[in-house]
Structures are given as C-alpha cells and as structure tokens.
Coordinates of C-alpha atoms in Angstrom, one line a residue:
Chain A
M1 CA 0.2 -0.2 -0.1
K2 CA 1.4 3.5 -1.0
V3 CA -0.2 6.6 0.7
K4 CA 0.3 10.1 -0.5
F5 CA 0.2 13.3 1.5
K6 CA -0.8 16.5 -1.0
N7 CA -0.7 19.8 0.7
E8 CA -2.8 22.6 -0.7
G9 CA -2.8 25.3 1.9
S10 CA -4.4 24.2 4.9
N11 CA -5.8 21.4 3.1
I12 CA -4.2 18.1 3.0
I13 CA -5.1 15.7 0.6
V14 CA -4.5 12.1 1.2
S15 CA -4.9 9.0 -1.0
F16 CA -4.0 5.3 -1.7
E17 CA -2.3 3.2 -4.0
D18 CA -1.7 -0.1 -4.8
L19 CA -4.2 -1.6 -2.6
I20 CA -4.6 -5.5 -2.9
N21 CA -8.0 -6.3 -4.5
R22 CA -8.6 -2.4 -3.7
Q23 CA -9.3 -3.2 0.1
L24 CA -8.4 -1.3 3.4
D25 CA -8.2 -3.4 6.1
L26 CA -6.9 -4.6 9.3
S27 CA -3.8 -5.4 8.2
H28 CA -3.0 -1.6 7.1
V29 CA -4.3 0.2 10.5
T30 CA -0.8 -0.4 12.6
D31 CA 0.9 1.0 9.0
L32 CA -1.9 4.0 8.8
R33 CA -1.6 5.0 12.2
N34 CA 2.4 5.7 12.1
R35 CA 2.1 7.4 8.7
F36 CA -0.9 9.7 9.8
K37 CA 0.6 10.5 13.5
S38 CA 2.4 13.9 12.3
T39 CA -0.5 14.8 10.3
L40 CA -3.0 14.4 12.6
A41 CA -1.2 16.3 15.3
K42 CA -1.4 19.5 13.1
K43 CA -3.6 22.3 14.2
S44 CA -6.9 23.2 12.3
K45 CA -6.1 21.4 8.6
I46 CA -8.8 20.2 6.3
I47 CA -7.8 16.5 5.9
T48 CA -9.4 15.0 2.6
L49 CA -9.2 11.2 2.5
D50 CA -9.7 10.4 -1.5
F51 CA -10.9 6.8 -1.2
G52 CA -10.7 6.6 -5.3
A53 CA -8.8 3.3 -4.9
V54 CA -10.6 1.9 -1.9
D55 CA -13.6 -0.3 -2.7
Y56 CA -13.9 -2.3 0.3
I57 CA -12.9 -1.7 4.4
D58 CA -13.7 -3.6 7.4
S59 CA -14.6 -2.4 10.8
A60 CA -10.8 -1.7 11.9
I61 CA -10.8 0.8 9.1
I62 CA -13.9 2.5 10.4
G63 CA -12.7 2.4 14.1
F64 CA -9.3 3.9 12.7
I65 CA -11.5 7.0 10.8
V66 CA -13.6 7.7 13.4
D67 CA -10.7 8.0 15.7
S68 CA -8.6 10.1 13.5
F69 CA -12.0 12.4 13.1
N70 CA -12.0 12.6 16.9
L71 CA -8.3 13.7 16.9
I72 CA -8.5 16.1 14.6
R73 CA -11.9 17.5 15.8
N74 CA -9.7 18.2 18.9
N75 CA -7.2 20.0 17.1
E76 CA -9.7 22.1 15.3
G77 CA -9.6 20.7 12.2
E78 CA -11.7 18.8 9.6
L79 CA -12.1 15.1 8.2
K80 CA -13.6 14.7 5.1
I81 CA -13.8 11.7 3.0
I82 CA -14.2 11.9 -1.0
N83 CA -14.7 9.9 -3.8
V84 CA -16.4 7.0 -1.6
N85 CA -17.7 3.8 -3.7
R86 CA -21.2 2.6 -2.9
N87 CA -20.4 -0.2 -1.1
V88 CA -18.6 1.9 1.6
F89 CA -20.7 5.0 1.8
E90 CA -23.4 2.0 2.8
I91 CA -21.4 1.1 5.5
F92 CA -20.6 4.7 6.5
E93 CA -24.3 5.5 6.7
M94 CA -25.0 2.3 8.1
I95 CA -23.1 3.7 11.4
N96 CA -24.3 7.1 10.5
L97 CA -21.0 8.4 10.2
T98 CA -22.5 10.5 7.5
K99 CA -23.9 12.9 9.7
F100 CA -20.6 13.7 11.4
L101 CA -18.1 13.7 8.7
D102 CA -18.5 15.2 5.3
I103 CA -18.4 12.3 3.1
R104 CA -19.1 12.1 -0.6
K105 CA -19.9 9.7 -3.2
R106 CA -18.0 8.9 -6.6
Chain B
M1 CA 21.7 -54.2 8.9
K2 CA 22.1 -52.0 12.0
I3 CA 23.9 -48.9 11.8
R4 CA 26.5 -50.2 14.4
D5 CA 27.4 -52.8 12.1
I6 CA 28.0 -50.5 8.9
H7 CA 30.3 -48.4 10.8
I8 CA 32.4 -51.4 12.2
S9 CA 32.7 -52.7 9.0
L10 CA 34.0 -49.4 7.3
K11 CA 36.4 -49.4 10.3
Y12 CA 37.8 -52.6 9.5
K13 CA 37.7 -52.1 5.8
I14 CA 39.4 -49.1 5.7
A15 CA 42.3 -50.6 8.1
I16 CA 42.5 -53.8 6.2
F17 CA 42.8 -51.8 3.0
I18 CA 45.5 -49.4 4.2
S19 CA 47.4 -52.7 5.9
L20 CA 47.4 -54.7 2.5
L21 CA 48.9 -51.7 0.9
I22 CA 51.6 -51.8 3.5
F23 CA 52.1 -55.2 3.1
I24 CA 52.5 -54.7 -0.9
L25 CA 54.7 -52.1 -0.5
F26 CA 57.0 -53.9 2.0
F27 CA 57.0 -57.3 0.1
L28 CA 58.0 -55.3 -3.4
T29 CA 60.7 -53.2 -1.3
N30 CA 62.1 -56.5 0.4
Y31 CA 62.4 -58.1 -3.1
I32 CA 64.1 -55.6 -5.0
I33 CA 66.4 -55.0 -1.8
L34 CA 67.4 -59.1 -1.7
K35 CA 67.6 -59.1 -5.8
R36 CA 70.3 -56.1 -5.6
E37 CA 72.0 -57.9 -2.4
R38 CA 72.2 -61.2 -4.3
N39 CA 73.7 -59.4 -7.3
M40 CA 76.2 -57.6 -5.6
L41 CA 77.4 -60.8 -3.5
Y42 CA 77.7 -62.8 -7.0
E43 CA 79.5 -60.0 -8.7
N44 CA 81.6 -59.8 -5.7
L45 CA 82.2 -63.6 -5.9
I46 CA 83.3 -63.0 -9.5
V47 CA 85.6 -60.5 -9.1
K48 CA 87.3 -62.2 -6.3
G49 CA 87.5 -65.5 -7.9
N50 CA 88.7 -63.8 -11.1
S51 CA 91.6 -62.0 -9.0
Q52 CA 92.3 -64.9 -7.4
I53 CA 92.9 -67.4 -10.1
N54 CA 95.2 -64.3 -11.8
N55 CA 97.3 -64.4 -9.1
F56 CA 97.3 -68.1 -8.5
A57 CA 98.4 -68.8 -12.1
L58 CA 101.3 -65.8 -12.2
Y59 CA 102.3 -67.2 -8.6
C60 CA 102.4 -70.6 -10.2
E61 CA 104.2 -69.4 -13.0
N62 CA 106.8 -67.5 -11.1
A63 CA 107.3 -70.3 -8.8
F64 CA 108.4 -72.3 -11.4
L65 CA 110.7 -69.6 -12.8
T66 CA 112.5 -69.5 -9.5
G67 CA 112.0 -73.4 -8.4
D68 CA 110.0 -72.6 -5.9
E69 CA 107.3 -75.0 -6.6
L70 CA 107.0 -76.5 -3.2
N71 CA 105.5 -72.7 -2.1
I72 CA 103.0 -73.3 -4.3
E73 CA 101.1 -75.6 -1.6
D74 CA 101.9 -73.3 0.9
Y75 CA 100.0 -70.9 -1.4
V76 CA 97.1 -73.3 -2.2
T77 CA 97.0 -73.6 1.9
V78 CA 96.9 -69.9 2.3
L79 CA 94.0 -69.6 -0.5
I80 CA 92.0 -72.6 1.0
K81 CA 91.4 -70.8 4.3
A82 CA 89.3 -68.3 2.8
K83 CA 85.7 -69.2 3.6
E84 CA 84.5 -69.1 0.1
V85 CA 87.2 -71.5 -1.5
K86 CA 85.8 -74.8 -1.8
H87 CA 88.9 -76.5 -4.0
V88 CA 92.2 -75.0 -5.8
Y89 CA 93.8 -77.4 -8.0
I90 CA 95.4 -78.0 -11.5
V91 CA 94.9 -80.6 -13.9
L92 CA 97.5 -81.7 -16.4
K93 CA 97.0 -82.6 -20.0
N94 CA 96.7 -86.3 -19.2
L95 CA 93.8 -85.0 -17.1
T96 CA 95.1 -86.1 -13.8
Y97 CA 95.9 -83.7 -10.6
F98 CA 99.0 -81.9 -10.5
L99 CA 97.9 -80.1 -7.5
N100 CA 95.1 -80.3 -5.3
N101 CA 94.2 -78.9 -1.7
D102 CA 92.9 -82.5 -1.7
Q103 CA 95.9 -84.3 -1.0
T104 CA 94.4 -88.0 -1.8
L105 CA 93.7 -86.6 -5.2
L106 CA 96.9 -86.3 -6.3
G107 CA 98.1 -88.2 -9.5
R108 CA 94.5 -89.3 -9.6
R109 CA 92.1 -88.8 -12.9
Y110 CA 90.3 -85.3 -13.0
S111 CA 86.9 -86.0 -11.8
S112 CA 84.8 -83.2 -13.8
P113 CA 82.0 -81.6 -11.6
E114 CA 78.7 -81.4 -12.9
K115 CA 78.5 -78.5 -15.4
T116 CA 75.3 -76.5 -14.6
G117 CA 75.8 -73.4 -16.4
E118 CA 78.3 -71.2 -18.4
N119 CA 79.1 -67.7 -19.0
P120 CA 81.0 -67.6 -22.1
K121 CA 82.5 -64.1 -21.8
E122 CA 83.8 -64.9 -18.3
N123 CA 86.5 -67.6 -17.5
Y124 CA 84.1 -69.5 -15.2
N125 CA 81.8 -72.3 -15.1
I126 CA 78.8 -72.8 -12.6
V127 CA 79.2 -76.3 -11.4
K128 CA 77.4 -79.0 -9.0
R129 CA 79.6 -80.7 -6.5
E130 CA 77.9 -83.0 -4.3
R131 CA 74.7 -80.7 -4.3
E132 CA 76.7 -77.7 -3.9
V133 CA 76.6 -74.9 -6.3
L134 CA 80.1 -73.9 -7.0
F135 CA 81.7 -71.0 -9.4
Q136 CA 84.7 -72.7 -11.3
F137 CA 87.4 -70.2 -12.2
Y138 CA 90.0 -71.5 -14.7
K139 CA 93.1 -70.6 -16.1
P140 CA 96.3 -72.1 -18.0
I141 CA 99.3 -72.6 -15.8
Y142 CA 102.6 -72.3 -18.0
Q143 CA 105.8 -73.5 -17.3
I144 CA 109.3 -72.2 -18.4
N145 CA 111.4 -75.2 -19.9
R146 CA 115.0 -75.6 -20.2
E147 CA 115.0 -73.8 -23.4
G148 CA 113.1 -71.1 -21.8
K149 CA 110.3 -71.3 -23.7
R150 CA 106.5 -70.7 -21.9
V151 CA 105.0 -74.5 -21.8
F152 CA 101.4 -75.5 -21.1
L153 CA 101.6 -77.4 -18.2
G154 CA 97.9 -77.6 -17.4
M155 CA 94.8 -75.7 -16.1
G156 CA 94.4 -74.2 -12.9
Y157 CA 91.0 -73.9 -11.2
I158 CA 90.1 -72.3 -8.3
E159 CA 86.2 -73.4 -7.4
L160 CA 84.2 -71.0 -4.7
T161 CA 81.3 -72.0 -2.8
T162 CA 78.2 -69.5 -3.3
N163 CA 77.3 -71.5 0.1
I164 CA 78.1 -68.2 1.5
I165 CA 76.2 -66.3 -0.6
K166 CA 73.1 -67.8 0.6
I167 CA 74.2 -67.6 4.3
Q168 CA 74.7 -64.0 3.9
L169 CA 71.3 -63.7 2.1
N170 CA 69.5 -65.6 4.7
Q171 CA 71.1 -63.2 7.4
I172 CA 70.0 -60.6 5.2
K173 CA 66.7 -62.0 5.0
L174 CA 66.3 -62.3 8.7
R175 CA 67.4 -58.9 9.2
L176 CA 64.7 -57.4 6.7
S177 CA 62.2 -59.9 8.5
F178 CA 62.5 -58.5 11.9
I179 CA 62.5 -54.7 10.4
V180 CA 59.3 -56.0 8.7
I181 CA 57.7 -57.3 11.3
F182 CA 58.2 -54.4 13.5
L183 CA 57.0 -52.3 10.5
L184 CA 54.2 -54.0 9.5
T185 CA 53.1 -54.0 13.4
A186 CA 53.3 -50.4 13.4
G187 CA 51.8 -50.0 10.0
V188 CA 48.7 -52.4 10.8
I189 CA 48.6 -50.2 13.9
G190 CA 48.7 -47.0 12.2
A191 CA 46.0 -48.0 9.6
F192 CA 43.6 -48.9 12.5
M193 CA 44.4 -45.2 14.1
L194 CA 44.0 -43.9 10.4
S195 CA 40.7 -45.8 10.0
Y196 CA 39.9 -44.6 13.6
L197 CA 40.4 -41.0 12.9
I198 CA 38.8 -41.3 9.8
T199 CA 35.5 -43.3 11.1
D200 CA 35.6 -42.1 14.7
P201 CA 33.9 -38.8 14.0
L202 CA 31.2 -41.0 11.4
K203 CA 30.9 -42.9 14.6
K204 CA 29.8 -39.7 16.9
L205 CA 27.8 -38.6 14.0
V206 CA 26.1 -41.6 13.3
K207 CA 25.1 -41.6 17.3
G208 CA 23.9 -38.2 17.5
I209 CA 21.5 -38.6 14.7
S210 CA 20.5 -41.8 16.2
I211 CA 19.9 -39.9 19.5
I212 CA 18.5 -36.7 17.5
A213 CA 16.3 -39.2 16.0
K214 CA 14.8 -40.4 19.5
G215 CA 13.7 -37.2 20.0
N216 CA 16.6 -35.1 21.8
L217 CA 16.8 -32.2 19.7
K218 CA 18.8 -30.5 22.5
Y219 CA 21.6 -33.0 21.6
K220 CA 24.6 -31.3 19.8
I221 CA 26.6 -33.2 18.1
R222 CA 30.6 -32.5 18.7
I223 CA 32.7 -33.1 16.1
H224 CA 36.4 -31.0 15.2
S225 CA 37.5 -33.2 12.4
K226 CA 38.0 -29.9 10.3
D227 CA 36.5 -31.7 7.5
E228 CA 33.4 -32.3 5.5
I229 CA 32.5 -34.7 8.2
E230 CA 32.6 -31.5 10.7
G231 CA 30.6 -29.5 8.1
L232 CA 27.9 -32.1 7.5
A233 CA 27.6 -32.3 11.8
L234 CA 27.4 -28.3 12.1
E235 CA 24.6 -28.5 9.4
F236 CA 23.3 -31.5 11.2
N237 CA 23.0 -29.1 14.3
R238 CA 21.7 -26.2 12.6
M239 CA 18.8 -28.3 11.3
T240 CA 18.3 -29.7 14.9
T241 CA 18.2 -26.2 16.3
Q242 CA 15.7 -25.3 13.6
L243 CA 13.4 -28.5 14.3
A244 CA 13.5 -28.0 18.1
T245 CA 12.6 -24.3 17.7
Y246 CA 9.7 -25.3 15.3
Q247 CA 9.0 -28.2 17.6
K248 CA 8.7 -25.6 20.7
R249 CA 6.2 -23.0 18.2
L250 CA 4.3 -26.4 17.6
I251 CA 3.9 -27.0 21.1
K252 CA 2.9 -23.1 21.8
Q253 CA 0.7 -23.1 19.2
K254 CA -0.9 -26.7 20.8
M255 CA -1.1 -24.7 23.9
V256 CA -2.6 -21.6 22.5
E257 CA -5.2 -24.0 20.7
Q258 CA -6.2 -25.7 23.7
E259 CA -6.6 -22.4 25.5
L260 CA -8.6 -20.9 22.7
Q261 CA -10.7 -24.4 22.7
I262 CA -11.1 -24.1 26.4
A263 CA -12.1 -20.1 25.5
K264 CA -14.7 -21.0 22.5
N265 CA -16.1 -23.7 25.6
I266 CA -16.7 -20.6 27.9
Q267 CA -18.1 -18.6 25.1
S268 CA -20.5 -21.3 24.1
E269 CA -21.6 -20.5 27.8
I270 CA -22.4 -16.9 26.8
I271 CA -24.0 -17.3 23.3
P272 CA -26.9 -20.1 23.2
E273 CA -26.9 -22.9 20.7
H274 CA -30.8 -22.9 20.8
L275 CA -32.8 -19.7 21.9
K276 CA -35.1 -20.0 24.4
E277 CA -38.8 -20.4 23.1
I278 CA -41.1 -17.3 22.8
K279 CA -44.8 -17.6 22.8
N280 CA -46.2 -16.6 19.6
F281 CA -43.2 -16.8 17.9
D282 CA -40.9 -19.0 16.2
L283 CA -37.2 -18.4 16.6
F284 CA -34.4 -19.7 14.7
S285 CA -30.4 -18.5 15.0
F286 CA -26.8 -19.3 13.3
H287 CA -23.4 -18.7 14.7
R288 CA -20.2 -19.2 13.3
T289 CA -16.6 -17.7 14.0
S290 CA -13.9 -17.3 11.7
R291 CA -11.2 -18.2 14.4
A292 CA -12.0 -20.6 17.4
I293 CA -13.7 -16.8 19.2
G294 CA -15.2 -14.3 17.7
G295 CA -16.6 -10.6 18.8
D296 CA -20.6 -11.5 17.2
Y297 CA -23.0 -11.8 20.2
H298 CA -26.9 -12.8 20.1
N299 CA -29.3 -13.5 23.1
I300 CA -32.6 -13.7 24.5
F301 CA -33.6 -12.4 27.8
P302 CA -37.2 -12.5 29.3
I303 CA -38.6 -10.0 30.7
N304 CA -41.6 -11.0 32.4
K305 CA -44.5 -13.1 30.5
N306 CA -45.1 -11.3 27.5
E307 CA -42.0 -9.3 27.3
N308 CA -38.3 -10.7 26.2
L309 CA -35.6 -8.8 25.4
L310 CA -33.5 -9.9 22.0
I311 CA -29.6 -8.7 21.8
I312 CA -27.6 -8.8 18.6
A313 CA -24.1 -7.3 18.6
D314 CA -21.0 -7.3 16.8
V315 CA -17.5 -6.4 17.9
S316 CA -15.0 -4.5 15.4
G317 CA -12.2 -6.9 14.8
K318 CA -12.0 -10.5 14.7
G319 CA -10.6 -13.3 17.4
V320 CA -9.4 -13.0 21.0
P321 CA -9.5 -9.1 21.0
A322 CA -13.1 -9.2 19.6
S323 CA -14.4 -12.3 21.9
L324 CA -12.9 -10.4 25.0
L325 CA -14.9 -7.3 24.3
M326 CA -17.8 -9.6 23.7
S327 CA -17.8 -11.3 26.8
M328 CA -17.3 -7.8 28.9
F329 CA -20.4 -6.7 27.0
H330 CA -22.2 -10.1 27.8
T331 CA -21.5 -9.2 31.5
I332 CA -22.6 -5.5 31.1
I333 CA -25.7 -6.3 29.9
I334 CA -26.3 -8.8 32.9
T335 CA -25.5 -6.4 35.1
L336 CA -28.4 -3.9 33.7
K337 CA -31.0 -6.6 34.0
K338 CA -33.4 -3.5 36.0
D339 CA -33.1 -1.5 32.1
Y340 CA -34.1 -4.7 30.3
H341 CA -37.7 -3.1 29.8
R342 CA -36.2 0.4 29.0
P343 CA -34.2 -0.3 25.8
I344 CA -33.1 3.4 25.0
L345 CA -32.0 3.7 28.7
L346 CA -30.4 0.3 28.4
M347 CA -28.2 1.3 25.1
K348 CA -27.2 4.6 26.6
E349 CA -25.9 2.4 29.8
I350 CA -24.2 0.2 27.8
N351 CA -22.6 2.9 25.6
N352 CA -21.5 4.6 28.9
I353 CA -20.1 1.4 30.6
M354 CA -18.4 0.0 27.2
S355 CA -16.9 3.3 25.9
L356 CA -14.7 2.8 29.0
F357 CA -13.0 0.0 27.8
L358 CA -13.1 0.5 23.9
K359 CA -10.3 2.1 23.0
K360 CA -8.3 3.2 19.7
G361 CA -11.1 2.7 17.5
N362 CA -12.7 -0.5 18.7
F363 CA -16.3 -0.2 18.5
I364 CA -19.4 -2.4 19.0
T365 CA -22.7 -2.4 16.8
V366 CA -25.7 -3.2 18.9
L367 CA -29.2 -3.8 18.1
I368 CA -31.8 -4.5 20.6
A369 CA -35.6 -5.6 20.1
H370 CA -38.0 -5.8 22.8
L371 CA -40.7 -8.2 22.1
N372 CA -44.2 -8.2 23.3
S373 CA -45.6 -11.7 22.2
K374 CA -49.1 -10.6 23.3
T375 CA -49.1 -7.9 20.5
G376 CA -46.4 -8.4 18.3
R377 CA -45.0 -5.3 18.7
I378 CA -41.6 -5.0 18.4
K379 CA -39.4 -2.1 19.8
M380 CA -36.1 -1.8 18.2
I381 CA -33.3 0.3 19.0
S382 CA -30.2 0.4 16.7
A383 CA -26.2 1.4 17.4
G384 CA -25.1 1.2 13.9
H385 CA -25.7 -2.2 13.6
E386 CA -26.9 -4.3 10.2
Y387 CA -30.5 -3.4 9.0
P388 CA -33.2 -6.1 10.0
A389 CA -34.8 -7.4 7.3
L390 CA -38.6 -7.6 7.5
I391 CA -39.9 -10.6 5.4
D392 CA -43.7 -10.9 4.4
M393 CA -44.2 -14.2 3.2
K394 CA -48.1 -13.9 2.1
K395 CA -47.1 -10.9 0.0
K396 CA -43.4 -12.0 -0.6
Q397 CA -42.2 -8.8 0.3
F398 CA -38.8 -7.6 1.6
T399 CA -38.0 -4.3 3.6
F400 CA -34.8 -3.2 5.2
L401 CA -35.7 -1.6 8.5
T402 CA -33.2 1.6 8.3
F403 CA -32.8 3.6 11.3
G404 CA -30.2 5.8 13.2
G405 CA -27.9 5.2 15.6
I406 CA -24.2 5.1 15.7
P407 CA -22.2 2.5 17.2
V408 CA -21.0 2.3 20.8
G409 CA -17.8 3.6 21.6
L410 CA -16.9 5.4 19.1
F411 CA -18.2 9.1 19.5
N412 CA -19.0 10.6 23.0
R413 CA -21.9 10.5 25.2
A414 CA -23.8 13.2 23.9
E415 CA -23.3 12.7 20.0
F416 CA -24.6 8.7 20.8
E417 CA -27.4 9.7 22.9
S418 CA -28.7 12.4 20.2
K419 CA -28.7 9.7 17.6
L420 CA -30.7 6.8 19.4
K421 CA -34.2 6.3 17.9
I422 CA -36.7 3.8 18.9
N423 CA -38.4 2.2 16.0
E424 CA -41.5 0.5 16.9
H425 CA -43.0 -2.3 14.2
L426 CA -46.3 -4.5 14.4
L427 CA -44.8 -7.6 13.2
L428 CA -47.9 -9.1 11.1
K429 CA -48.5 -12.9 11.3
E430 CA -46.1 -14.9 9.0
S431 CA -43.9 -11.9 8.8
M432 CA -40.5 -12.7 9.9
L433 CA -37.4 -10.2 10.8
I434 CA -34.4 -11.4 10.2
F435 CA -31.4 -10.0 12.4
Y436 CA -28.0 -10.6 11.0
T437 CA -24.0 -9.6 11.8
D438 CA -21.9 -8.4 8.4
G439 CA -20.2 -11.7 8.2
L440 CA -23.8 -12.3 6.4
R441 CA -22.6 -9.7 3.3
N442 CA -19.3 -12.2 3.2
I443 CA -20.8 -15.1 2.1
Q444 CA -20.7 -14.6 -1.5
K445 CA -17.5 -14.1 -3.6
M446 CA -17.8 -10.5 -3.3
P447 CA -18.8 -8.4 -0.2
M448 CA -22.6 -7.7 -0.5
N449 CA -24.0 -4.0 -0.7
N450 CA -27.2 -3.5 0.4
K451 CA -28.9 -4.0 -3.1
N452 CA -26.9 -7.2 -3.9
L453 CA -27.9 -8.6 0.0
A454 CA -31.5 -7.1 -1.0
S455 CA -31.4 -9.3 -4.1
F456 CA -30.1 -12.1 -1.7
F457 CA -33.1 -12.3 0.5
K458 CA -35.8 -11.5 -2.6
S459 CA -34.1 -14.7 -4.6
L460 CA -34.7 -16.7 -1.2
I461 CA -38.2 -15.7 -1.1
K462 CA -39.0 -16.2 -4.6
T463 CA -37.6 -19.5 -4.5
S464 CA -39.0 -20.9 -1.4
G465 CA -43.0 -20.8 -0.7
S466 CA -42.8 -21.2 2.9
S467 CA -40.9 -19.3 5.8
H468 CA -40.0 -22.7 7.0
K469 CA -38.4 -23.1 3.4
F470 CA -36.9 -19.5 3.4
R471 CA -35.0 -20.2 6.6
K472 CA -33.8 -23.9 5.8
A473 CA -32.4 -22.2 2.2
L474 CA -31.1 -19.5 4.3
L475 CA -29.3 -21.3 7.0
E476 CA -27.9 -23.9 4.0
K477 CA -26.6 -20.7 1.8
T478 CA -24.7 -19.7 4.9
E479 CA -23.6 -23.0 6.2
M480 CA -22.1 -24.0 2.9
K481 CA -19.4 -21.1 3.1
R482 CA -15.9 -21.3 5.0
Y483 CA -16.1 -18.3 7.1
N484 CA -13.4 -15.5 7.1
D485 CA -15.5 -13.2 9.0
D486 CA -17.8 -13.9 12.3
I487 CA -21.4 -14.6 11.1
T488 CA -24.7 -14.5 13.4
I489 CA -28.2 -14.6 11.7
V490 CA -31.4 -14.7 14.2
G491 CA -34.9 -15.1 12.9
I492 CA -38.0 -14.2 14.4
R493 CA -41.4 -15.3 12.9
R494 CA -44.7 -14.6 14.6
T495 CA -46.8 -17.8 14.5

C-alpha cells in the first residue's frame, strides 16, 4: 500500500495506491496510524481522504477513521472523505458516520 | 543391517585396505633389496674368483721360474683358508691332478664336476659338486722349460662356494624380516588408528543422529575433525536447532489452540446454541466464528411473561480481542437487567460503560429488540447495527428497516445519545424479521452491498414458498461457506 499526502494550503489530501483487491483493512491499520501520526497532530487542517482507490473496508478501518476524526476535531480541524464508492458509503451511512463527517460519493 | 554394523565394517575395511597396501609395499621393497644384494654378492664373488685365479696362475708361473714349486702348496693352503674357497687344483694335459688342496686326489684322474651353467665371456663355469653350487674359475698355467720357452703345464682351477652367499642372504633376510615385522606391526596399528580417525567422527555423527532421532533435539553433535564430516555435523546441528524451534512453536501453538478451545467452550456458555422459546414467536439462530472464538453476540433475555429482550451485537475485529470485548459486553448486559424494559436507557448505559473499555477505534454495533409476544409489537433500537430485514412471506415482500444510531464506543456520550431512536414495528402473522451481523454480507465471492443483499433475500423468498423453507434455504446458503468473518443470524417469525 502507498499513501500519498498532498498539501494545498491548509488542505491536506491523502490518497491510497497499490491496494490488494482495492481493500483497506485491519492489516493496514498499524501502518496507517504511523503514517498519519504527524498529520493528525497538526492544528486547524482540513484533511481529505480520497477513497478513489478503495472499494472495500472493514470494521478496523471504520475505527481508525472515527479515531482520526475525533483527534482532528480536538485540533480544530476537519476530516472529509471523497470519492467513496457505493459499498463503503452504505457502511458509513449505516453507522451514521455521514452525519458527523463530510462524506461524498464517487 | 544395523547402523552399528555398518560403521564397524567400514572401520575394518579401511584398516585392512591400508594394511594390505603396507604389506604389498614392504614385500616389493624387500624383493628389490634382496635381488640387489644377491647380485652384488655374486659380482663380488666373481671379482674375487677372477683375481684369485689370475694371482694363482701368476704365482705358479713365477714359482716354476724360480724353482720354488713347493711354495705353491703353501700358497694353496693360504688360499683354501678363505671361507669361500672350496677347491684349488691344477689338472695336467693327461687329465690327472698335478696339485690339489685335497692331497688324496693327487695323481688321480680329474673328475669333472657337473656343469650347470657357463658364461662364455667370463673365465668361469657354474658347477655342481655334491649338491653344492660352485663357481669354477680356470686359467692355463705355463712352465718355463730349459730352453726358456713357456710350456703349457695344465689348467689351474679355483672353485668358490656359493653357500656363503646363501648364508649372507639368509642373514639379510632375517634382518629384513625383523624390520618388516616391526614396520608391519607399526603399519597395521597406524592403519587402525588412521581408520579410527576417519571413522570416529562418522561414528559420533551416527550416534548423534540416532540420539536426535529418538527425540532429543537439545543434543549437539560435537565433531572437530576440520573436514567435511565436521561440516556435516554443523549443518545437522543447525537443522536440529531449527527443528527444536519449530517443535517449541508447535507446542506453543498447541497450547494456544487448547486455550482457545477452552475459551470457545466458555463463549459457547455465553452464546446459546438454541434460543429460548417465546410464545407466539418462532425463533431460529445461526452462529459461526471465523476463528475459534469471535466478536459476534446474540441472546434473548426474558423480562416477564409477555416481554422478551433480543440483543444482537458485533464487536469490531475478530478473534481473541473481539471475544474479550464480547464477554465484557455480555457481563454488562446481565448487570443492567433493571433496564431491560427501557431499551433506550439500556443502550445509553451500555455505551457509557463499554466506552470505558473501547479504545483505539474499537467499537460495537448493537441492536436491541424488545418483543411483546402478546401484541406482536417490537420496539427496536440500533447502535449502527446492520439493518434488520423484514420479510412478508404472504405478499413475498422484503424491506430493510433502516434507522439511526451510531456504534458504541466511537463518539462521545452526547453524540451517541442524540442519534438514538426507537423504531416500533408490529410484526404481522407469518411475517419474519431477520437480524444478522455483517458476516452475512461476505458469504458470496464479493462482499454484498445493500442492493446485493436485498437481491439475495428476494431470491430466497422467491424460491422458497413458505417461511419454513425460507429459513432452511437461508441457513443452507450460509452453512455452505467457509468463514473468513464471524457470522450470526437470528430470525423471528410470528406464528
């Protein structure tokens, strides 16, 4: 898995590449936590996760996203998820994450 | 053949082989030495014989010249004293002895010895006299007559025995034999030592392997032969270490498996195999974990005669961590019995307590269903759980019951509670409610989204005429799968 961070002013766009079966799951969580550590600690940033390359997620990723969301919120930042496919969007919808985060479909 | 026999025979084989080589070498050397000695001795004898016969002929000639013929006898006496000289004599033209060391033969006819060999180039014959091999040297002897002319008197002979050579050769042979016996003994001992040096590391290796083969993986083969066998032993030791590590890991794994089996037994006490019967409702359930234990939960708690509480939940993740949280969840629910008839309060309490333990993105989706068997009313409240499927077998209709709520442990208390909403539903006769965990979405090749899941339910409704058949088909489809996710299904039908 490759994770790309693109800075555009206060906006940081994060995209994923080389995901096996286009799936983001428990096996990536430790890696993701390490890579996001410094980004999440920044103040007043709008972090956008581009899910263009993600078709499937599991509960561990939901946990990671909400955990990150809570951290960003404490730092007066904002978390957005864009390019979300139908499957993933339905999961976010079912747990009502769509009511807390700006989540946009593909 | 036993391993022991093999290495013993190898040791002897090497020793015998080396000994044989030494034997052959020594015998060849001895043969060469003896041959050389023999030739030398014979050559010496010939040189000696030649010089003696020449001197003798010259002496005789001089003696005749000076008239000291009598001195010739003295000369012969001196000559005969030499060990090797056997006979000294002069034979006249008429073949009678003129002079002989054996005085008795004087004047008699010369008896020629049996000739066994002759060397035409040299002035000697090889003869045999009374079974004794002699070298017969000869030279004509001249006399100076009154006219001062050299006149042939007769033939002078000196016979040298070869027995002395035989004795000398025997002495050499004896000496050589002593040396050979000594060297051979040393050689054989050396051969055995050498074969021991070669086979001892092998013996140690075989012994070590047999000890290891019996199961002692701590045993180390110690060979310091600084050769391929030491290399082999080192490789073998490395292999044994790896085997021991593997064995340890296997034992550990077995222990973990045993512990997991115990955990599974404990978990099976928490999750019922068959749900409690409820009046006017027909219930069924299915529960499988991807590993020995998992994070799916379902249970039914009776409140009073007509009221029951169904709880289905899914802890994020799988295996041991999920199952620990699940056990905790079960304990909390049991302690909150006083709130069973107030589902909203119950859910709030669950969130309050569970949030203390759910860290780092762990969460639980929960669905609580309060069933009234008398009225058929079901009050449901969800914390981000999978939407229940409502199935009307009569009308062959299917609906997802979608309602709010966010999972337990993800957001703060106020946020969690703000999204809680009671959803009340009247379950008609022959209608069915299917509750499940997300494992159901994974029973097909690709995870099913809502649309796929709806199609899945619809096709089941279509193919099965009755609710009984629907339930059978659903469980069959689910049971066929190998689980890479925990899966739970609970069905309620109003009878």
